[in-house]
Amino acid sequence: MNNILYLLLRRLRTPLIILIVVYSISVLGFVLIPGLDDQGNLYRMDFFHAVYFVSFMGSTIGFGEVPYEFTPAQRMWTLFSIYATVIAWLYGIGTSLALLQEPMFGRMLRRRSFKAEVKKINEPFYLVCGYGVTGSVIVRQLVRRDVRVVVLDHNSDRIDALEMDELSLPVPALCADAALPDVLDDAGLQHPNCIGVMAVTDTDQTNLSIAIASKLLCSDRMVISRTESDTTTSNLKSFGTDLVVDPFKTYAEYLSLAAHAPYMHLVYDWIHNPFHRPLSSVYQRTKGRWIICGHGRFGRALYKAFDESDVDLTVVDIDGSKIKDLPLQVTGVGTEAVTLSEAGVMDAVGIVAGTPNDADNLSIIMTAREMNPKILTVVRQNIHANKLVYRNSRADFIMEPGRIIANRILAHVKSPLVPVFIEEMLQQHDDVWAHTLINRMSSVVGENELDSWAFTINEEETPALMEAFEQGTELKLSLFFKNPHNRNRNLHAFPLMIRREGRIDMLPGELDQLQPGDEILICGLNKANRRMQWTVNNYNVLQYILTGNDASNSLLSRLLQKT
C-alpha cells in the first residue's frame, strides 16, 4: 500500500502542483479585482465566495455570477480562469490515465489485491510455486478434493490460463518471481493456515531458493521440491526438505518394476497414478533384453535401476564416449534401422526412446515397431505441447516428467504413509503377494480411480473414536468399512497398512483391535473416504456402526431410523 501511494504522489506531483497554483491565482484574482453590488457600491469578493465560484467554474458546472453581477474586469478574469483550470484538469487526468495504464502500476495493484485475498483465507492451504504441467495437475487435483491453493508463477500466460480454468474453488494467483522471499511472504508462507510449500518451477535454482527461504522463514512448514540434477537433490536434502522428486529416478524405478515385477508395478501405478494401467497390461512380455536409446540423465537413471534388477541391457547413444565402458553398447541415434538391428531389436522385449528430442523419440519407437511388432515401447515426452502426437503414437508407456512429479507429490500429500507402504512392499514382499493385492484392488474399484488416504487415531483426526476409547469400548478395524447409512453394507475400501509404535502391519485383518496412536492407510473409492469421516468424527454415527442404535434420542434421529 505504501509503495502504491508513493508512486501516485510521485507521478502526480507536477499535475497537483499546477492545479493548486492555478486555483490559488484564480481565487486571488477574484479577491483583488473590485466589483459592484446591487446598489452600485464598490465591493471586493471575500475568500469564501471566491473559492466557491472558482470551484464550480473550474469544474465547468456554471451556476452563475455570485454574489452580484460581475463587472467586465471580473468577467475577463473569469475567462482566463476557465481556460487555465480546464487545461490543468486535462493535464492531471491525462497523467492519471497514463499511470493507470502502466504495467508496473497494474502489477502493484494486483499484488496488493492478491496479498489481501491470501490474508483472508481461513482454511488450510498449499502454496504452489510454478503453474506448468506439474503445478496445473497438482492444483486441479487438490481443488477437486476441496483443498485451497495459492499459486505463484513468473509467466503471465500461465496465470491467465489459471484464471480461465473452471475450478470449483477460487485460487489466488500472482505473476511474480517465487524465488524472492517477500513474494513468498505475500503469498502466505508465514500464514498460520499454510500447511505446505511446493516448489515445482522449471528451474532447479529457483526451486532451491524457494525451499531455502521456506525452511528459514518457517522451519516447521512442509516443503516439497522437484529437481533434475544430483547436486540440487543433495542440496535440498541437506537442510531437511520433506520430499525431493527427481522425475528421471522416479520413472526409472517405476519402469524397472514393469520389467522384473509386473504386479508390483501395477500396485505402484494404481496408488500413484489417477489414470492407472489396466490389469491386462501385466500379461505383456517384459522379461528379456531391453534397449535404451539415449544415455543422458534419464538413460543413466534407467540403466542403474534396470541393472540392479538384473535386466539384460543394450545402450544406444550418439556419443560413443559416454557408453564406451558399458558391456553392450551401440553408437548412433537409434532412429535408423541399421543401428536398432545392431542393438538386437528383433529379439528385444522392450525399447526405451529416452533422448531429449521428441521427434527422434517418436521416430525410434516407430522404426522399432516396424522391425518387431511385439516389442514393448517406452517413449520420453520432453515438450508438453506434443501430447496429442504422443497419445496417438500407440506407445505402451509415455514418460512425461511433469505428470510423474505431480503424481508423486499428490501421493505424498494424500498421506506420508504411501511411500512407507511402497518401500515396505518392495523390500519385504514378492510379486505373488502383489498379484493378490492388485486383484483385491480391482474388485473394489473396478475401472474407477483408486484413491488412498490415512487416519491417525487421536483427538484431532478421530474424536469419536477417542471418546469411545475413554468409555472403555473396544474398537476393531472393521468399523471404518461399515456404511454409516446402512451398517449392513460395506464401503468400497480396504486397509493397506497399520503403523503402530514404529511397527508396520501390511494388509491387516479387519478384526484387528485398534489402539490410540495407530496410523491406518486405506485405499478405495473417494466417496468411501467421505463417509468414513462421519464415522470417526461423529459419536452418534459411531454408535450406530457399533450397535445398530443411534446414541441420540431426538425426534429427527427417530425419523431417520424409521426411514
mmCIF file of C-alpha atoms in Angstrom, residues 262-271 279 418 421-422 424-426 429-446 450 493-497 506-508 521-524:
data_model
loop_
_atom_site.group_PDB
_atom_site.id
_atom_site.type_symbol
_atom_site.label_atom_id
_atom_site.label_comp_id
_atom_site.label_asym_id
_atom_site.label_seq_id
_atom_site.Cartn_x
_atom_site.Cartn_y
_atom_site.Cartn_z
ATOM 1 C CA PRO A 262 4.870 -56.618 -13.196
ATOM 2 C CA TYR A 263 2.273 -56.993 -10.417
ATOM 3 C CA MET A 264 4.242 -54.781 -8.031
ATOM 4 C CA HIS A 265 4.489 -52.351 -10.924
ATOM 5 C CA LEU A 266 0.687 -52.309 -11.198
ATOM 6 C CA VAL A 267 0.249 -51.763 -7.442
ATOM 7 C CA TYR A 268 2.707 -48.855 -7.635
ATOM 8 C CA ASP A 269 0.878 -47.471 -10.684
ATOM 9 C CA TRP A 270 -2.614 -47.759 -9.190
ATOM 10 C CA ILE A 271 -1.599 -45.984 -5.995
ATOM 11 C CA LEU A 279 -4.893 -55.405 -15.402
ATOM 12 C CA VAL A 418 2.004 -44.046 0.975
ATOM 13 C CA PHE A 421 3.853 -48.690 2.163
ATOM 14 C CA ILE A 422 5.597 -48.773 -1.233
ATOM 15 C CA GLU A 424 7.847 -51.924 2.638
ATOM 16 C CA MET A 425 6.203 -53.730 -0.282
ATOM 17 C CA LEU A 426 9.347 -53.595 -2.419
ATOM 18 C CA HIS A 429 7.122 -58.921 -0.424
ATOM 19 C CA ASP A 430 7.183 -60.676 -3.783
ATOM 20 C CA ASP A 431 5.190 -60.465 -6.995
ATOM 21 C CA VAL A 432 2.777 -63.218 -5.896
ATOM 22 C CA TRP A 433 1.761 -61.104 -2.881
ATOM 23 C CA ALA A 434 1.357 -58.094 -5.193
ATOM 24 C CA HIS A 435 -0.776 -60.200 -7.574
ATOM 25 C CA THR A 436 -3.218 -60.938 -4.743
ATOM 26 C CA LEU A 437 -3.288 -57.270 -3.754
ATOM 27 C CA ILE A 438 -3.936 -55.946 -7.274
ATOM 28 C CA ASN A 439 -6.817 -58.398 -7.706
ATOM 29 C CA ARG A 440 -8.346 -57.109 -4.481
ATOM 30 C CA MET A 441 -7.909 -53.509 -5.613
ATOM 31 C CA SER A 442 -9.570 -54.319 -8.923
ATOM 32 C CA SER A 443 -12.535 -55.996 -7.223
ATOM 33 C CA VAL A 444 -13.098 -52.912 -5.053
ATOM 34 C CA VAL A 445 -12.765 -50.055 -7.585
ATOM 35 C CA GLY A 446 -13.057 -51.749 -10.991
ATOM 36 C CA LEU A 450 -8.142 -45.867 -6.818
ATOM 37 C CA ALA A 493 -12.380 -49.694 0.514
ATOM 38 C CA PHE A 494 -9.955 -51.866 2.484
ATOM 39 C CA PRO A 495 -6.897 -51.355 4.729
ATOM 40 C CA LEU A 496 -3.406 -51.365 3.231
ATOM 41 C CA MET A 497 -1.281 -50.886 6.327
ATOM 42 C CA MET A 506 0.769 -54.898 5.826
ATOM 43 C CA LEU A 507 -2.810 -55.738 4.741
ATOM 44 C CA PRO A 508 -4.143 -56.074 8.309
ATOM 45 C CA LEU A 521 -3.546 -46.379 5.428
ATOM 46 C CA ILE A 522 -6.694 -47.169 3.418
ATOM 47 C CA CYS A 523 -7.426 -47.409 -0.307
ATOM 48 C CA GLY A 524 -10.673 -47.484 -2.256
#
